[in-house]
XYZ file of N, CA, C and O in Angstrom:
376
model
N -14.298 5.136 19.141
C -14.242 3.695 18.984
C -13.946 3.308 17.536
O -13.203 2.362 17.295
N -14.518 4.059 16.591
C -14.317 3.741 15.175
C -12.856 3.923 14.793
O -12.252 3.052 14.162
N -12.262 5.040 15.184
C -10.867 5.313 14.829
C -9.939 4.261 15.444
O -9.041 3.739 14.775
N -10.159 3.934 16.707
C -9.326 2.923 17.366
C -9.488 1.572 16.676
O -8.503 0.848 16.468
N -10.711 1.234 16.313
C -10.956 -0.032 15.619
C -10.283 -0.066 14.257
O -9.670 -1.076 13.883
N -10.374 1.033 13.513
C -9.726 1.096 12.206
C -8.210 1.034 12.330
O -7.532 0.402 11.513
N -7.680 1.673 13.359
C -6.234 1.630 13.590
C -5.778 0.196 13.859
O -4.757 -0.255 13.332
N -6.546 -0.534 14.650
C -6.219 -1.929 14.948
C -6.325 -2.786 13.688
O -5.484 -3.668 13.452
N -7.325 -2.533 12.866
C -7.480 -3.286 11.621
C -6.318 -2.999 10.685
O -5.765 -3.910 10.054
N -5.904 -1.742 10.593
C -4.746 -1.389 9.759
C -3.507 -2.127 10.240
O -2.733 -2.657 9.436
N -3.327 -2.197 11.546
C -2.178 -2.921 12.102
C -2.251 -4.400 11.721
O -1.221 -5.000 11.373
N -3.439 -4.978 11.767
C -3.608 -6.377 11.357
C -3.248 -6.566 9.889
O -2.566 -7.525 9.518
N -3.706 -5.643 9.034
C -3.410 -5.731 7.598
C -1.909 -5.599 7.376
O -1.302 -6.397 6.654
N -1.288 -4.601 8.014
C 0.154 -4.383 7.857
C 0.965 -5.579 8.323
O 2.008 -5.899 7.752
N 0.492 -6.254 9.364
C 1.201 -7.417 9.913
C 0.876 -8.708 9.153
O 1.443 -9.754 9.437
N -0.043 -8.623 8.196
C -0.435 -9.812 7.441
C -1.384 -10.720 8.190
O -1.530 -11.892 7.846
N -2.047 -10.185 9.217
C -2.952 -10.981 10.038
C -4.431 -10.776 9.706
O -5.281 -11.254 10.441
N -4.722 -10.068 8.648
C -6.114 -9.802 8.276
C -6.499 -10.777 7.166
O -5.910 -10.760 6.093
N -7.464 -11.635 7.455
C -7.928 -12.579 6.448
C -9.160 -12.012 5.760
O -10.176 -11.762 6.409
N -9.049 -11.812 4.460
C -10.163 -11.268 3.694
C -11.161 -12.378 3.394
O -10.784 -13.487 3.034
N -12.431 -12.064 3.556
C -13.518 -13.005 3.293
C -14.011 -12.751 1.874
O -14.594 -11.706 1.580
N -13.764 -13.699 0.983
C -14.139 -13.521 -0.419
C -15.641 -13.466 -0.633
O -16.100 -13.017 -1.680
N -16.420 -13.916 0.354
C -17.875 -13.834 0.205
C -18.362 -12.399 0.348
O -19.454 -12.058 -0.099
N -17.548 -11.555 0.980
C -17.866 -10.128 1.044
C -17.376 -9.496 -0.254
O -16.381 -9.917 -0.829
N -18.063 -8.477 -0.710
C -17.840 -7.981 -2.064
C -16.492 -7.317 -2.298
O -15.926 -7.433 -3.372
N -15.991 -6.580 -1.327
C -14.766 -5.836 -1.561
C -14.081 -5.513 -0.236
O -14.544 -5.919 0.831
N -12.988 -4.789 -0.307
C -12.236 -4.462 0.899
C -13.071 -3.638 1.867
O -12.977 -3.787 3.083
N -13.927 -2.783 1.330
C -14.746 -1.936 2.196
C -15.683 -2.774 3.059
O -15.830 -2.531 4.256
N -16.306 -3.783 2.435
C -17.213 -4.655 3.181
C -16.436 -5.493 4.194
O -16.910 -5.727 5.304
N -15.229 -5.929 3.826
C -14.393 -6.703 4.756
C -14.039 -5.867 5.978
O -14.133 -6.339 7.109
N -13.632 -4.643 5.748
C -13.239 -3.781 6.868
C -14.446 -3.424 7.720
O -14.379 -3.449 8.950
N -15.563 -3.110 7.080
C -16.763 -2.782 7.845
C -17.208 -3.968 8.702
O -17.564 -3.808 9.877
N -17.168 -5.176 8.130
C -17.568 -6.371 8.888
C -16.630 -6.598 10.073
O -17.080 -6.878 11.189
N -15.328 -6.475 9.843
C -14.370 -6.678 10.938
C -14.527 -5.600 12.000
O -14.457 -5.869 13.193
N -14.754 -4.362 11.564
C -14.939 -3.270 12.520
C -16.178 -3.515 13.376
O -16.151 -3.317 14.595
N -17.249 -3.983 12.759
C -18.475 -4.275 13.499
C -18.237 -5.413 14.491
O -18.741 -5.372 15.618
N -17.432 -6.404 14.111
C -17.075 -7.482 15.041
C -16.325 -6.922 16.246
O -16.545 -7.351 17.373
N -15.440 -5.975 15.996
C -14.586 -5.448 17.069
C -15.309 -4.477 17.991
O -15.110 -4.508 19.194
N -16.096 -3.562 17.393
C -16.654 -2.483 18.220
C -18.172 -2.491 18.299
O -18.758 -1.617 18.927
N -18.814 -3.435 17.648
C -20.268 -3.505 17.711
C -20.941 -2.691 16.629
O -20.356 -2.397 15.591
N -22.181 -2.290 16.879
C -23.013 -1.627 15.870
C -22.422 -0.326 15.336
O -22.732 0.086 14.223
N -21.570 0.325 16.092
C -20.952 1.566 15.617
C -20.150 1.309 14.341
O -20.044 2.186 13.478
N -19.595 0.114 14.193
C -18.827 -0.220 12.997
C -19.663 -0.201 11.734
O -19.158 0.081 10.655
N -20.951 -0.486 11.856
C -21.838 -0.483 10.694
C -22.107 0.930 10.189
O -22.574 1.110 9.069
N -21.800 1.925 10.991
C -21.997 3.320 10.573
C -20.778 3.891 9.863
O -20.738 5.062 9.523
N -19.790 3.064 9.626
C -18.536 3.513 9.026
C -18.750 4.254 7.715
O -18.181 5.310 7.488
N -19.569 3.708 6.848
C -19.712 4.311 5.521
C -20.631 5.525 5.501
O -20.678 6.238 4.510
N -21.352 5.798 6.546
C -22.184 7.004 6.679
C -23.045 7.274 5.454
O -23.096 8.378 4.934
N -23.687 6.232 4.952
C -24.620 6.321 3.816
C -23.921 6.671 2.510
O -24.543 7.112 1.564
N -22.625 6.482 2.435
C -21.907 6.728 1.190
C -21.969 5.467 0.330
O -21.915 4.358 0.822
N -22.017 5.690 -0.971
C -22.002 4.545 -1.881
C -20.584 3.988 -1.970
O -19.615 4.633 -1.553
N -20.457 2.800 -2.518
C -19.116 2.235 -2.713
C -18.304 3.123 -3.630
O -17.109 3.278 -3.458
N -18.950 3.696 -4.642
C -18.226 4.592 -5.549
C -17.664 5.790 -4.790
O -16.535 6.214 -5.040
N -18.443 6.346 -3.855
C -17.950 7.440 -3.028
C -16.775 6.991 -2.179
O -15.785 7.710 -2.022
N -16.875 5.790 -1.614
C -15.795 5.268 -0.780
C -14.526 5.074 -1.602
O -13.428 5.429 -1.172
N -14.667 4.522 -2.798
C -13.504 4.293 -3.662
C -12.898 5.620 -4.092
O -11.668 5.775 -4.098
N -13.731 6.588 -4.442
C -13.214 7.898 -4.826
C -12.456 8.542 -3.669
O -11.374 9.125 -3.864
N -12.980 8.413 -2.459
C -12.302 8.960 -1.283
C -10.994 8.227 -1.023
O -9.960 8.854 -0.785
N -11.021 6.895 -1.095
C -9.805 6.101 -0.902
C -8.744 6.500 -1.923
O -7.572 6.671 -1.575
N -9.149 6.619 -3.178
C -8.199 6.976 -4.234
C -7.609 8.355 -3.992
O -6.403 8.562 -4.144
N -8.452 9.284 -3.599
C -7.982 10.646 -3.331
C -6.979 10.659 -2.182
O -5.926 11.301 -2.267
N -7.276 9.948 -1.108
C -6.365 9.904 0.037
C -5.050 9.228 -0.338
O -3.971 9.697 0.045
N -5.123 8.146 -1.091
C -3.911 7.452 -1.531
C -3.061 8.373 -2.405
O -1.853 8.507 -2.185
N -3.701 9.011 -3.380
C -2.960 9.892 -4.285
C -2.388 11.103 -3.552
O -1.286 11.554 -3.868
N -3.103 11.595 -2.555
C -2.578 12.719 -1.772
C -1.298 12.305 -1.061
O -0.300 13.027 -1.092
N -1.302 11.129 -0.447
C -0.103 10.641 0.246
C 1.042 10.399 -0.728
O 2.188 10.754 -0.455
N 0.742 9.770 -1.857
C 1.785 9.491 -2.848
C 2.343 10.785 -3.439
O 3.543 10.890 -3.684
N 1.471 11.765 -3.672
C 1.918 13.052 -4.207
C 2.834 13.750 -3.215
O 3.869 14.310 -3.599
N 2.491 13.696 -1.943
C 3.335 14.298 -0.908
C 4.713 13.648 -0.902
O 5.740 14.335 -0.833
N 4.754 12.330 -1.004
C 6.032 11.614 -1.036
C 6.822 11.956 -2.294
O 8.046 12.142 -2.243
N 6.142 12.067 -3.416
C 6.798 12.406 -4.675
C 7.377 13.821 -4.629
O 8.505 14.051 -5.075
N 6.630 14.750 -4.077
C 7.117 16.120 -3.943
C 8.372 16.149 -3.072
O 9.349 16.834 -3.395
N 8.373 15.404 -1.993
C 9.552 15.340 -1.118
C 10.744 14.768 -1.871
O 11.876 15.256 -1.727
N 10.527 13.745 -2.692
C 11.617 13.144 -3.466
C 12.164 14.135 -4.493
O 13.381 14.247 -4.674
N 11.279 14.860 -5.156
C 11.715 15.860 -6.139
C 12.517 16.960 -5.448
O 13.558 17.393 -5.952
N 12.075 17.396 -4.290
C 12.814 18.419 -3.542
C 14.199 17.923 -3.151
O 15.174 18.673 -3.165
N 14.313 16.644 -2.800
C 15.616 16.071 -2.456
C 16.532 16.055 -3.677
O 17.710 16.385 -3.589
N 15.994 15.684 -4.831
C 16.779 15.708 -6.071
C 17.243 17.134 -6.361
O 18.405 17.365 -6.722
N 16.357 18.103 -6.192
C 16.730 19.502 -6.401
C 17.858 19.916 -5.460
O 18.810 20.580 -5.879
N 17.747 19.508 -4.201
C 18.770 19.855 -3.217
C 20.126 19.276 -3.616
O 21.154 19.958 -3.579
N 20.127 18.016 -4.062
C 21.367 17.366 -4.483
C 21.939 18.054 -5.719
O 23.152 18.305 -5.805
N 21.097 18.372 -6.681
C 21.565 19.044 -7.897
C 22.157 20.417 -7.585
O 23.181 20.799 -8.160
N 21.523 21.141 -6.687
C 22.059 22.446 -6.300
C 23.423 22.275 -5.633
O 24.370 23.031 -5.907
N 23.533 21.269 -4.777
C 24.820 20.987 -4.138
C 25.901 20.658 -5.154
O 27.037 21.149 -5.056
N 25.567 19.847 -6.138
C 26.533 19.521 -7.189
C 26.904 20.758 -7.996
O 28.079 20.957 -8.336
N 25.924 21.565 -8.323
C 26.195 22.787 -9.087
C 27.104 23.725 -8.303
O 28.041 24.308 -8.855
N 26.859 23.863 -7.013
C 27.700 24.728 -6.182
C 29.123 24.186 -6.085
O 30.088 24.946 -6.038
N 29.249 22.877 -6.078
C 30.568 22.247 -5.977
C 31.362 22.385 -7.282
O 32.591 22.391 -7.274
N 30.670 22.484 -8.400
C 31.329 22.500 -9.713
C 31.158 23.828 -10.441
O 31.032 23.858 -11.671
N 31.231 24.929 -9.713
C 31.057 26.237 -10.369
C 32.162 26.551 -11.359
O 31.969 27.326 -12.289
N 33.306 25.947 -11.192
C 34.441 26.203 -12.081
C 34.611 25.143 -13.168
O 35.511 25.235 -14.002
N 33.753 24.135 -13.168
C 33.882 23.059 -14.147
C 33.358 23.509 -15.494
O 32.254 24.040 -15.604
N 34.179 23.296 -16.541
C 33.787 23.664 -17.897
C 33.149 22.429 -18.548
O 33.719 21.338 -18.523
N 31.988 22.630 -19.123
C 31.307 21.515 -19.777
C 31.601 21.504 -21.260
O 31.675 22.386 -21.956
């Protein structure tokens, strides 16, 4: 239920349909509150006794992991293109 609820919340955020409540302290509290609205008391167990600092550190790590993966793919594409150019210009004098 938690995963399905979080997936639906992500879809709402991506679609611009998630209204953040400024009276809640941060994004974590907003998501936890919305999840609890959607799935009941199970949503309140989302943070599993983790502090906000733990949640932020985890969020940052997951974000950086995804961005690093994308960056590595981009670098590999640049390498592939450069190798192709080098193979095409083996006779070119610089």
